[in-house]
């Protein structure tokens, strides 16, 4: 139900992911409306619907996770938490998705805040930028954790065998930057704490090197990362528009573009944001992919493929291993008391051994005290 073109484009993209790529899809949202959209696509019985009558609006932020506990995103997160789904995909409000996911899926052991990872179109290999907006003002220690999250993502999604990590700041020298980045540099260059696996830290990276491909993972705070990402997106759109105008302005230019059509197609494909799937929220007890709010059906299909690939690659388990082999991923507690499929009269479609709650039964005569988890998005 999230996105500028929801639910039509979202459902169409999800249907294409299931039909063309074998990704099994569950749709969460108002059942009657979703059935109407599926009927218009000739797929009334192809995708299973899990009812959720509430949803997050695109202009809602972190507090929406508390105001709307039965939203479509919250229900999707609960499916993952119960092991009835493998990943969440949404094109809704980033702040609302991050807060809801943190509340429902909880952070992995050793992760203070999740990081939002995006892939930059660098050559020869792609580069991961983390954090791109989940935590605007983290502590320096969190950037070390972002480095671990980014390395696990680069290994799983991009196939990088030994990812190199860089710190985004205003100069390449170790002493450049403010107190925050200088302290983060010291921590990244030191041995990791709590038995975590070591990082291959390559030093500082400047803004002009974001697309240079010199490192595999670039870590920064969410405020700086989000500004850098949107600056790159605007710059690429501007450059693409200018290039299009230049190669179609004259007959000679059009002939030259025809002769270079293969290279231009390759460039267009590499810069096409809809082929990347979206940003991935890392560090939680489940895979969450946040597609762009203006996603079309093709972008949603890519997001579903990315989520499925990360789930198959066991990205959550790899992050846990990187942060420390002695840490346990067991978590307890639910925000819904009865299984969603039992309430809807539907059989559970997916059975996974991971992601299930380990909470024990409540003894008679005792009261259950629920811990309040406050959203961390500001």
mmCIF file of C-alpha atoms in Angstrom:
data_model
loop_
_atom_site.group_PDB
_atom_site.id
_atom_site.type_symbol
_atom_site.label_atom_id
_atom_site.label_comp_id
_atom_site.label_asym_id
_atom_site.label_seq_id
_atom_site.Cartn_x
_atom_site.Cartn_y
_atom_site.Cartn_z
ATOM 1 C CA UNK A 1 0.000 0.000 0.000
ATOM 2 C CA UNK A 2 3.027 2.307 0.068
ATOM 3 C CA UNK A 3 4.278 4.390 -2.847
ATOM 4 C CA UNK A 4 3.124 7.204 -5.101
ATOM 5 C CA UNK A 5 1.450 4.743 -7.477
ATOM 6 C CA UNK A 6 0.119 2.231 -4.955
ATOM 7 C CA UNK A 7 -1.494 -0.173 -5.044
ATOM 8 C CA UNK A 8 -1.644 -0.590 -8.848
ATOM 9 C CA UNK A 9 2.059 -0.434 -9.723
ATOM 10 C CA UNK A 10 3.058 -2.277 -6.538
ATOM 11 C CA UNK A 11 0.739 -5.193 -7.227
ATOM 12 C CA UNK A 12 1.743 -5.325 -10.908
ATOM 13 C CA UNK A 13 5.437 -5.434 -9.991
ATOM 14 C CA UNK A 14 4.876 -8.094 -7.341
ATOM 15 C CA UNK A 15 2.889 -10.190 -9.805
ATOM 16 C CA UNK A 16 5.692 -9.929 -12.382
ATOM 17 C CA UNK A 17 8.237 -11.026 -9.764
ATOM 18 C CA UNK A 18 6.173 -14.137 -9.058
ATOM 19 C CA UNK A 19 5.316 -14.951 -12.670
ATOM 20 C CA UNK A 20 8.660 -14.224 -14.297
ATOM 21 C CA UNK A 21 11.202 -14.870 -11.549
ATOM 22 C CA UNK A 22 9.547 -17.420 -9.254
ATOM 23 C CA UNK A 23 9.511 -15.165 -6.180
ATOM 24 C CA UNK A 24 6.529 -16.194 -4.073
ATOM 25 C CA UNK A 25 4.634 -13.092 -2.998
ATOM 26 C CA UNK A 26 2.229 -12.235 -0.168
ATOM 27 C CA UNK A 27 0.325 -8.958 -0.359
ATOM 28 C CA UNK A 28 -0.625 -7.167 2.861
ATOM 29 C CA UNK A 29 -3.358 -4.560 2.721
ATOM 30 C CA UNK A 30 -7.139 -4.153 2.393
ATOM 31 C CA UNK A 31 -8.269 -7.438 0.895
ATOM 32 C CA UNK A 32 -11.172 -6.115 -1.188
ATOM 33 C CA UNK A 33 -9.077 -3.410 -2.843
ATOM 34 C CA UNK A 34 -6.170 -5.768 -3.568
ATOM 35 C CA UNK A 35 -8.511 -8.365 -5.071
ATOM 36 C CA UNK A 36 -9.908 -5.667 -7.327
ATOM 37 C CA UNK A 37 -6.419 -4.762 -8.567
ATOM 38 C CA UNK A 38 -5.483 -8.418 -9.068
ATOM 39 C CA UNK A 39 -8.723 -8.996 -10.957
ATOM 40 C CA UNK A 40 -7.849 -6.191 -13.339
ATOM 41 C CA UNK A 41 -4.513 -7.917 -14.001
ATOM 42 C CA UNK A 42 -6.155 -11.295 -14.575
ATOM 43 C CA UNK A 43 -4.549 -12.771 -11.467
ATOM 44 C CA UNK A 44 -7.317 -12.929 -8.884
ATOM 45 C CA UNK A 45 -6.119 -16.237 -7.401
ATOM 46 C CA UNK A 46 -2.391 -16.086 -8.160
ATOM 47 C CA UNK A 47 -1.177 -14.141 -5.123
ATOM 48 C CA UNK A 48 -2.212 -14.711 -1.532
ATOM 49 C CA UNK A 49 -3.530 -11.723 0.418
ATOM 50 C CA UNK A 50 -3.021 -11.170 4.141
ATOM 51 C CA UNK A 51 -5.596 -8.612 5.347
ATOM 52 C CA UNK A 52 -4.362 -5.330 6.848
ATOM 53 C CA UNK A 53 -6.966 -2.586 6.885
ATOM 54 C CA UNK A 54 -4.606 0.225 7.928
ATOM 55 C CA UNK A 55 -1.558 1.627 6.137
ATOM 56 C CA UNK A 56 1.112 4.307 6.541
ATOM 57 C CA UNK A 57 0.654 7.487 4.547
ATOM 58 C CA UNK A 58 3.603 8.739 2.507
ATOM 59 C CA UNK A 59 3.927 11.865 4.673
ATOM 60 C CA UNK A 60 3.983 9.947 7.974
ATOM 61 C CA UNK A 61 7.229 9.483 9.852
ATOM 62 C CA UNK A 62 8.541 7.475 12.769
ATOM 63 C CA UNK A 63 5.584 7.983 15.120
ATOM 64 C CA UNK A 64 3.294 6.240 12.652
ATOM 65 C CA UNK A 65 4.719 2.922 13.833
ATOM 66 C CA UNK A 66 3.042 3.527 17.195
ATOM 67 C CA UNK A 67 -0.131 5.132 15.868
ATOM 68 C CA UNK A 68 -0.783 2.391 13.317
ATOM 69 C CA UNK A 69 0.129 -0.976 14.879
ATOM 70 C CA UNK A 70 -1.972 -2.895 12.306
ATOM 71 C CA UNK A 71 -0.648 -1.199 9.192
ATOM 72 C CA UNK A 72 0.246 -3.240 6.102
ATOM 73 C CA UNK A 73 3.964 -2.749 6.856
ATOM 74 C CA UNK A 74 3.530 -3.890 10.471
ATOM 75 C CA UNK A 75 1.643 -6.999 9.350
ATOM 76 C CA UNK A 76 4.351 -7.758 6.770
ATOM 77 C CA UNK A 77 7.044 -7.441 9.442
ATOM 78 C CA UNK A 78 5.090 -9.786 11.692
ATOM 79 C CA UNK A 79 4.940 -12.381 8.909
ATOM 80 C CA UNK A 80 8.740 -12.310 8.751
ATOM 81 C CA UNK A 81 9.060 -12.425 12.532
ATOM 82 C CA UNK A 82 6.865 -15.527 12.700
ATOM 83 C CA UNK A 83 8.775 -17.241 9.890
ATOM 84 C CA UNK A 84 5.781 -17.104 7.538
ATOM 85 C CA UNK A 85 7.657 -14.886 5.059
ATOM 86 C CA UNK A 86 11.327 -14.341 4.281
ATOM 87 C CA UNK A 87 11.500 -10.581 3.612
ATOM 88 C CA UNK A 88 9.540 -7.313 3.536
ATOM 89 C CA UNK A 89 9.345 -5.035 0.485
ATOM 90 C CA UNK A 90 7.678 -1.625 0.635
ATOM 91 C CA UNK A 91 7.739 1.641 -1.322
ATOM 92 C CA UNK A 92 6.167 3.610 1.518
ATOM 93 C CA UNK A 93 7.474 6.314 3.836
ATOM 94 C CA UNK A 94 11.116 5.572 4.704
ATOM 95 C CA UNK A 95 10.786 6.967 8.230
ATOM 96 C CA UNK A 96 7.653 4.955 8.911
ATOM 97 C CA UNK A 97 9.123 1.738 7.495
ATOM 98 C CA UNK A 98 12.361 2.097 9.469
ATOM 99 C CA UNK A 99 10.530 2.770 12.737
ATOM 100 C CA UNK A 100 7.978 -0.005 12.208
ATOM 101 C CA UNK A 101 10.668 -2.510 11.236
ATOM 102 C CA UNK A 102 12.756 -1.641 14.297
ATOM 103 C CA UNK A 103 9.724 -2.068 16.536
ATOM 104 C CA UNK A 104 8.492 -5.337 15.033
ATOM 105 C CA UNK A 105 11.677 -7.124 13.938
ATOM 106 C CA UNK A 106 14.076 -5.732 16.563
ATOM 107 C CA UNK A 107 17.796 -5.178 16.089
ATOM 108 C CA UNK A 108 20.224 -8.075 15.854
ATOM 109 C CA UNK A 109 22.451 -8.691 18.906
ATOM 110 C CA UNK A 110 25.235 -6.124 18.927
ATOM 111 C CA UNK A 111 23.520 -3.702 16.530
ATOM 112 C CA UNK A 112 22.565 -0.391 18.151
ATOM 113 C CA UNK A 113 20.858 1.077 15.082
ATOM 114 C CA UNK A 114 20.107 -0.409 11.650
ATOM 115 C CA UNK A 115 21.726 1.062 8.567
ATOM 116 C CA UNK A 116 20.145 1.809 5.200
ATOM 117 C CA UNK A 117 22.373 0.509 2.403
ATOM 118 C CA UNK A 118 22.174 1.555 -1.249
ATOM 119 C CA UNK A 119 24.253 0.466 -4.241
ATOM 120 C CA UNK A 120 26.083 3.107 -6.296
ATOM 121 C CA UNK A 121 26.637 2.537 -10.057
ATOM 122 C CA UNK A 122 30.444 2.495 -9.936
ATOM 123 C CA UNK A 123 32.883 0.637 -12.189
ATOM 124 C CA UNK A 124 34.300 -1.939 -12.447
ATOM 125 C CA UNK A 125 32.298 -3.154 -9.434
ATOM 126 C CA UNK A 126 29.426 -1.512 -7.601
ATOM 127 C CA UNK A 127 29.860 0.270 -4.262
ATOM 128 C CA UNK A 128 27.671 0.096 -1.143
ATOM 129 C CA UNK A 129 26.836 3.365 0.651
ATOM 130 C CA UNK A 130 25.648 3.008 4.255
ATOM 131 C CA UNK A 131 23.892 4.769 6.044
ATOM 132 C CA UNK A 132 21.639 6.502 3.531
ATOM 133 C CA UNK A 133 19.079 7.886 5.963
ATOM 134 C CA UNK A 134 18.058 5.491 8.734
ATOM 135 C CA UNK A 135 20.040 7.180 11.551
ATOM 136 C CA UNK A 136 20.713 10.879 11.111
ATOM 137 C CA UNK A 137 22.994 11.406 14.120
ATOM 138 C CA UNK A 138 24.678 8.143 15.166
ATOM 139 C CA UNK A 139 27.549 7.718 17.570
ATOM 140 C CA UNK A 140 31.008 7.067 16.064
ATOM 141 C CA UNK A 141 30.861 3.475 17.301
ATOM 142 C CA UNK A 142 27.817 2.880 15.106
ATOM 143 C CA UNK A 143 29.817 3.606 11.970
ATOM 144 C CA UNK A 144 31.959 0.563 12.763
ATOM 145 C CA UNK A 145 28.758 -1.475 12.886
ATOM 146 C CA UNK A 146 27.648 0.098 9.590
ATOM 147 C CA UNK A 147 30.941 -1.089 8.149
ATOM 148 C CA UNK A 148 30.169 -4.654 9.219
ATOM 149 C CA UNK A 149 26.652 -4.424 7.789
ATOM 150 C CA UNK A 150 27.962 -3.038 4.508
ATOM 151 C CA UNK A 151 30.628 -5.724 4.184
ATOM 152 C CA UNK A 152 28.041 -8.484 4.694
ATOM 153 C CA UNK A 153 25.818 -6.864 2.060
ATOM 154 C CA UNK A 154 28.674 -6.460 -0.439
ATOM 155 C CA UNK A 155 29.632 -10.098 -0.005
ATOM 156 C CA UNK A 156 26.062 -11.403 -0.305
ATOM 157 C CA UNK A 157 24.539 -9.173 -3.002
ATOM 158 C CA UNK A 158 27.585 -8.049 -5.004
ATOM 159 C CA UNK A 159 29.876 -11.049 -4.614
ATOM 160 C CA UNK A 160 32.825 -9.027 -3.283
ATOM 161 C CA UNK A 161 35.226 -11.549 -1.675
ATOM 162 C CA UNK A 162 37.076 -9.109 0.630
ATOM 163 C CA UNK A 163 35.271 -5.730 0.639
ATOM 164 C CA UNK A 164 37.334 -2.631 1.411
ATOM 165 C CA UNK A 165 35.717 -0.002 3.632
ATOM 166 C CA UNK A 166 36.067 3.779 3.349
ATOM 167 C CA UNK A 167 34.823 6.626 5.567
ATOM 168 C CA UNK A 168 33.075 9.561 3.872
ATOM 169 C CA UNK A 169 34.477 12.884 5.084
ATOM 170 C CA UNK A 170 35.968 16.152 3.761
ATOM 171 C CA UNK A 171 39.543 15.015 3.113
ATOM 172 C CA UNK A 172 41.592 11.899 2.470
ATOM 173 C CA UNK A 173 44.037 12.518 5.335
ATOM 174 C CA UNK A 174 43.262 10.706 8.637
ATOM 175 C CA UNK A 175 43.005 13.970 10.584
ATOM 176 C CA UNK A 176 40.426 15.580 8.279
ATOM 177 C CA UNK A 177 36.832 16.063 9.369
ATOM 178 C CA UNK A 178 34.983 17.007 12.536
ATOM 179 C CA UNK A 179 35.233 15.297 15.923
ATOM 180 C CA UNK A 180 32.684 12.708 14.879
ATOM 181 C CA UNK A 181 34.472 11.557 11.720
ATOM 182 C CA UNK A 182 37.935 11.705 13.318
ATOM 183 C CA UNK A 183 36.751 9.438 16.135
ATOM 184 C CA UNK A 184 35.033 7.150 13.645
ATOM 185 C CA UNK A 185 38.303 6.924 11.693
ATOM 186 C CA UNK A 186 40.156 5.847 14.851
ATOM 187 C CA UNK A 187 37.595 3.155 15.605
ATOM 188 C CA UNK A 188 37.483 1.831 12.040
ATOM 189 C CA UNK A 189 41.270 1.606 11.952
ATOM 190 C CA UNK A 190 41.384 -0.259 15.291
ATOM 191 C CA UNK A 191 40.659 -3.888 16.046
ATOM 192 C CA UNK A 192 36.892 -4.533 16.151
ATOM 193 C CA UNK A 193 35.329 -5.058 19.610
ATOM 194 C CA UNK A 194 33.520 -8.070 21.074
ATOM 195 C CA UNK A 195 35.113 -10.671 18.815
ATOM 196 C CA UNK A 196 33.760 -9.188 15.584
ATOM 197 C CA UNK A 197 35.508 -9.988 12.332
ATOM 198 C CA UNK A 198 38.129 -7.426 11.221
ATOM 199 C CA UNK A 199 37.362 -4.791 8.606
ATOM 200 C CA UNK A 200 39.611 -3.962 5.671
ATOM 201 C CA UNK A 201 39.642 -0.207 6.309
ATOM 202 C CA UNK A 202 41.054 1.815 3.401
ATOM 203 C CA UNK A 203 40.832 5.259 5.024
ATOM 204 C CA UNK A 204 38.870 8.384 4.187
ATOM 205 C CA UNK A 205 36.830 8.954 1.035
ATOM 206 C CA UNK A 206 35.869 12.407 -0.253
ATOM 207 C CA UNK A 207 32.568 13.323 -1.882
ATOM 208 C CA UNK A 208 34.201 13.505 -5.305
ATOM 209 C CA UNK A 209 35.215 9.842 -4.978
ATOM 210 C CA UNK A 210 31.740 8.432 -4.345
ATOM 211 C CA UNK A 211 31.554 7.080 -7.904
ATOM 212 C CA UNK A 212 35.270 6.330 -8.280
ATOM 213 C CA UNK A 213 34.900 2.698 -7.195
ATOM 214 C CA UNK A 214 38.047 2.845 -5.049
ATOM 215 C CA UNK A 215 36.384 1.010 -2.140
ATOM 216 C CA UNK A 216 33.562 -1.514 -1.896
ATOM 217 C CA UNK A 217 31.755 -0.001 1.112
ATOM 218 C CA UNK A 218 31.442 3.681 2.096
ATOM 219 C CA UNK A 219 30.226 4.392 5.635
ATOM 220 C CA UNK A 220 28.774 7.660 6.900
ATOM 221 C CA UNK A 221 25.990 9.008 9.098
ATOM 222 C CA UNK A 222 22.430 8.950 7.783
ATOM 223 C CA UNK A 223 22.182 12.725 7.331
ATOM 224 C CA UNK A 224 25.343 13.020 5.234
ATOM 225 C CA UNK A 225 24.596 9.803 3.364
ATOM 226 C CA UNK A 226 21.087 10.883 2.408
ATOM 227 C CA UNK A 227 22.308 14.289 1.169
ATOM 228 C CA UNK A 228 25.100 12.623 -0.819
ATOM 229 C CA UNK A 229 22.725 10.066 -2.342
ATOM 230 C CA UNK A 230 20.150 12.638 -3.441
ATOM 231 C CA UNK A 231 22.912 14.880 -4.800
ATOM 232 C CA UNK A 232 24.159 11.973 -6.915
ATOM 233 C CA UNK A 233 20.631 11.168 -8.112
ATOM 234 C CA UNK A 234 20.066 14.769 -9.199
ATOM 235 C CA UNK A 235 23.464 14.985 -10.865
ATOM 236 C CA UNK A 236 22.874 11.778 -12.819
ATOM 237 C CA UNK A 237 19.454 12.978 -13.976
ATOM 238 C CA UNK A 238 20.947 16.284 -15.087
ATOM 239 C CA UNK A 239 23.848 14.626 -16.915
ATOM 240 C CA UNK A 240 21.524 12.132 -18.593
ATOM 241 C CA UNK A 241 19.243 14.914 -19.791
ATOM 242 C CA UNK A 242 22.147 16.930 -21.162
ATOM 243 C CA UNK A 243 23.559 13.863 -22.912
ATOM 244 C CA UNK A 244 20.180 13.073 -24.452
ATOM 245 C CA UNK A 245 19.867 16.613 -25.733
ATOM 246 C CA UNK A 246 23.393 16.535 -27.167
ATOM 247 C CA UNK A 247 23.029 13.254 -29.068
ATOM 248 C CA UNK A 248 19.642 14.166 -30.543
ATOM 249 C CA UNK A 249 20.275 17.843 -31.312
ATOM 250 C CA UNK A 250 21.615 17.439 -34.843
ATOM 251 C CA UNK A 251 21.570 14.876 -37.610
ATOM 252 C CA UNK A 252 25.301 14.279 -37.234
ATOM 253 C CA UNK A 253 24.882 13.691 -33.492
ATOM 254 C CA UNK A 254 22.059 11.207 -34.108
ATOM 255 C CA UNK A 255 24.225 9.287 -36.593
ATOM 256 C CA UNK A 256 27.023 9.176 -34.009
ATOM 257 C CA UNK A 257 24.608 8.000 -31.323
ATOM 258 C CA UNK A 258 23.401 5.241 -33.655
ATOM 259 C CA UNK A 259 26.968 4.040 -34.140
ATOM 260 C CA UNK A 260 27.499 4.085 -30.365
ATOM 261 C CA UNK A 261 24.130 2.584 -29.492
ATOM 262 C CA UNK A 262 25.526 -0.451 -27.675
ATOM 263 C CA UNK A 263 27.668 1.654 -25.367
ATOM 264 C CA UNK A 264 24.800 4.058 -24.751
ATOM 265 C CA UNK A 265 22.470 1.174 -23.896
ATOM 266 C CA UNK A 266 25.015 -0.212 -21.441
ATOM 267 C CA UNK A 267 25.397 3.207 -19.823
ATOM 268 C CA UNK A 268 21.640 3.646 -19.579
ATOM 269 C CA UNK A 269 21.241 0.236 -17.952
ATOM 270 C CA UNK A 270 23.977 0.941 -15.395
ATOM 271 C CA UNK A 271 22.427 4.282 -14.424
ATOM 272 C CA UNK A 272 18.860 2.979 -14.349
ATOM 273 C CA UNK A 273 17.769 3.216 -10.711
ATOM 274 C CA UNK A 274 14.777 0.926 -11.280
ATOM 275 C CA UNK A 275 17.079 -2.024 -11.906
ATOM 276 C CA UNK A 276 18.731 -1.734 -8.469
ATOM 277 C CA UNK A 277 15.673 -2.676 -6.390
ATOM 278 C CA UNK A 278 15.989 -0.113 -3.630
ATOM 279 C CA UNK A 279 17.679 0.421 -0.294
ATOM 280 C CA UNK A 280 18.124 -2.401 2.207
ATOM 281 C CA UNK A 281 17.634 -1.875 5.939
ATOM 282 C CA UNK A 282 20.367 -3.972 7.546
ATOM 283 C CA UNK A 283 20.874 -5.008 11.156
ATOM 284 C CA UNK A 284 17.368 -6.245 11.983
ATOM 285 C CA UNK A 285 16.019 -9.729 12.583
ATOM 286 C CA UNK A 286 14.740 -9.917 9.013
ATOM 287 C CA UNK A 287 15.339 -8.593 5.506
ATOM 288 C CA UNK A 288 13.660 -5.262 4.652
ATOM 289 C CA UNK A 289 13.914 -3.646 1.205
ATOM 290 C CA UNK A 290 12.657 -0.061 0.818
ATOM 291 C CA UNK A 291 11.893 0.827 -2.789
ATOM 292 C CA UNK A 292 11.716 4.418 -4.035
ATOM 293 C CA UNK A 293 8.412 6.160 -3.398
ATOM 294 C CA UNK A 294 7.990 6.773 -7.135
ATOM 295 C CA UNK A 295 8.650 3.128 -8.016
ATOM 296 C CA UNK A 296 6.993 1.705 -11.094
ATOM 297 C CA UNK A 297 6.084 -1.947 -11.531
ATOM 298 C CA UNK A 298 9.553 -2.711 -12.919
ATOM 299 C CA UNK A 299 11.253 -1.184 -9.883
ATOM 300 C CA UNK A 300 9.019 -3.197 -7.544
ATOM 301 C CA UNK A 301 9.911 -6.381 -9.419
ATOM 302 C CA UNK A 302 13.608 -5.585 -8.945
ATOM 303 C CA UNK A 303 13.004 -4.920 -5.239
ATOM 304 C CA UNK A 304 11.284 -8.291 -4.812
ATOM 305 C CA UNK A 305 14.170 -10.024 -6.602
ATOM 306 C CA UNK A 306 16.701 -8.269 -4.368
ATOM 307 C CA UNK A 307 14.796 -9.225 -1.216
ATOM 308 C CA UNK A 308 14.586 -12.857 -2.317
ATOM 309 C CA UNK A 309 18.301 -12.989 -3.196
ATOM 310 C CA UNK A 310 19.291 -11.529 0.189
ATOM 311 C CA UNK A 311 17.020 -13.929 2.055
ATOM 312 C CA UNK A 312 18.427 -16.906 0.142
ATOM 313 C CA UNK A 313 21.937 -15.625 0.831
ATOM 314 C CA UNK A 314 21.156 -15.550 4.562
ATOM 315 C CA UNK A 315 22.218 -11.936 4.946
ATOM 316 C CA UNK A 316 20.907 -11.783 8.540
ATOM 317 C CA UNK A 317 22.956 -14.794 9.599
ATOM 318 C CA UNK A 318 26.082 -13.415 7.924
ATOM 319 C CA UNK A 319 25.710 -10.108 9.771
ATOM 320 C CA UNK A 320 25.372 -11.963 13.072
ATOM 321 C CA UNK A 321 28.529 -13.940 12.319
ATOM 322 C CA UNK A 322 30.481 -10.797 11.450
ATOM 323 C CA UNK A 323 29.479 -9.001 14.645
ATOM 324 C CA UNK A 324 30.579 -11.848 16.884
ATOM 325 C CA UNK A 325 30.325 -15.648 16.743
ATOM 326 C CA UNK A 326 29.266 -15.874 20.390
ATOM 327 C CA UNK A 327 26.169 -13.737 20.032
ATOM 328 C CA UNK A 328 22.797 -15.399 19.799
ATOM 329 C CA UNK A 329 20.023 -14.224 17.528
ATOM 330 C CA UNK A 330 17.136 -15.513 19.632
ATOM 331 C CA UNK A 331 14.452 -12.956 20.382
ATOM 332 C CA UNK A 332 11.107 -13.203 22.084
ATOM 333 C CA UNK A 333 7.716 -11.548 22.056
ATOM 334 C CA UNK A 334 5.042 -10.727 19.515
ATOM 335 C CA UNK A 335 2.828 -7.754 18.903
ATOM 336 C CA UNK A 336 0.009 -10.001 17.656
ATOM 337 C CA UNK A 337 -1.252 -12.788 19.864
ATOM 338 C CA UNK A 338 -2.645 -15.072 17.157
ATOM 339 C CA UNK A 339 -1.036 -16.159 13.877
ATOM 340 C CA UNK A 340 -2.144 -13.925 11.028
ATOM 341 C CA UNK A 341 -3.127 -16.770 8.767
ATOM 342 C CA UNK A 342 -5.217 -18.418 11.466
ATOM 343 C CA UNK A 343 -7.120 -15.164 11.971
ATOM 344 C CA UNK A 344 -7.651 -14.804 8.219
ATOM 345 C CA UNK A 345 -8.661 -18.438 7.755
ATOM 346 C CA UNK A 346 -5.655 -19.091 5.480
ATOM 347 C CA UNK A 347 -2.930 -21.753 5.611
ATOM 348 C CA UNK A 348 0.606 -20.510 6.274
ATOM 349 C CA UNK A 349 2.383 -20.401 2.880
ATOM 350 C CA UNK A 350 6.015 -20.415 3.978
ATOM 351 C CA UNK A 351 7.710 -22.457 6.651
ATOM 352 C CA UNK A 352 11.156 -21.267 7.659
ATOM 353 C CA UNK A 353 13.147 -22.480 10.625
ATOM 354 C CA UNK A 354 14.624 -19.041 11.285
ATOM 355 C CA UNK A 355 12.759 -15.959 12.392
ATOM 356 C CA UNK A 356 10.364 -17.703 14.802
ATOM 357 C CA UNK A 357 9.831 -16.456 18.306
ATOM 358 C CA UNK A 358 11.408 -18.287 21.218
ATOM 359 C CA UNK A 359 9.132 -16.705 23.813
ATOM 360 C CA UNK A 360 7.921 -19.190 26.379
ATOM 361 C CA UNK A 361 4.376 -19.608 27.592
ATOM 362 C CA UNK A 362 3.062 -17.415 30.381
ATOM 363 C CA UNK A 363 2.522 -19.074 33.730
ATOM 364 C CA UNK A 364 -0.892 -18.732 35.395
ATOM 365 C CA UNK A 365 -1.132 -15.888 37.838
ATOM 366 C CA UNK A 366 1.728 -13.877 36.335
ATOM 367 C CA UNK A 367 1.562 -10.639 34.422
ATOM 368 C CA UNK A 368 3.389 -10.036 31.186
ATOM 369 C CA UNK A 369 5.337 -6.785 31.095
ATOM 370 C CA UNK A 370 5.872 -5.452 27.605
ATOM 371 C CA UNK A 371 8.953 -3.403 26.899
ATOM 372 C CA UNK A 372 8.361 -0.251 24.894
ATOM 373 C CA UNK A 373 10.781 0.175 22.019
ATOM 374 C CA UNK A 374 11.047 3.754 20.869
ATOM 375 C CA UNK A 375 11.694 4.497 17.195
ATOM 376 C CA UNK A 376 15.177 5.780 16.478
ATOM 377 C CA UNK A 377 14.473 7.813 13.337
ATOM 378 C CA UNK A 378 14.613 11.546 13.954
#
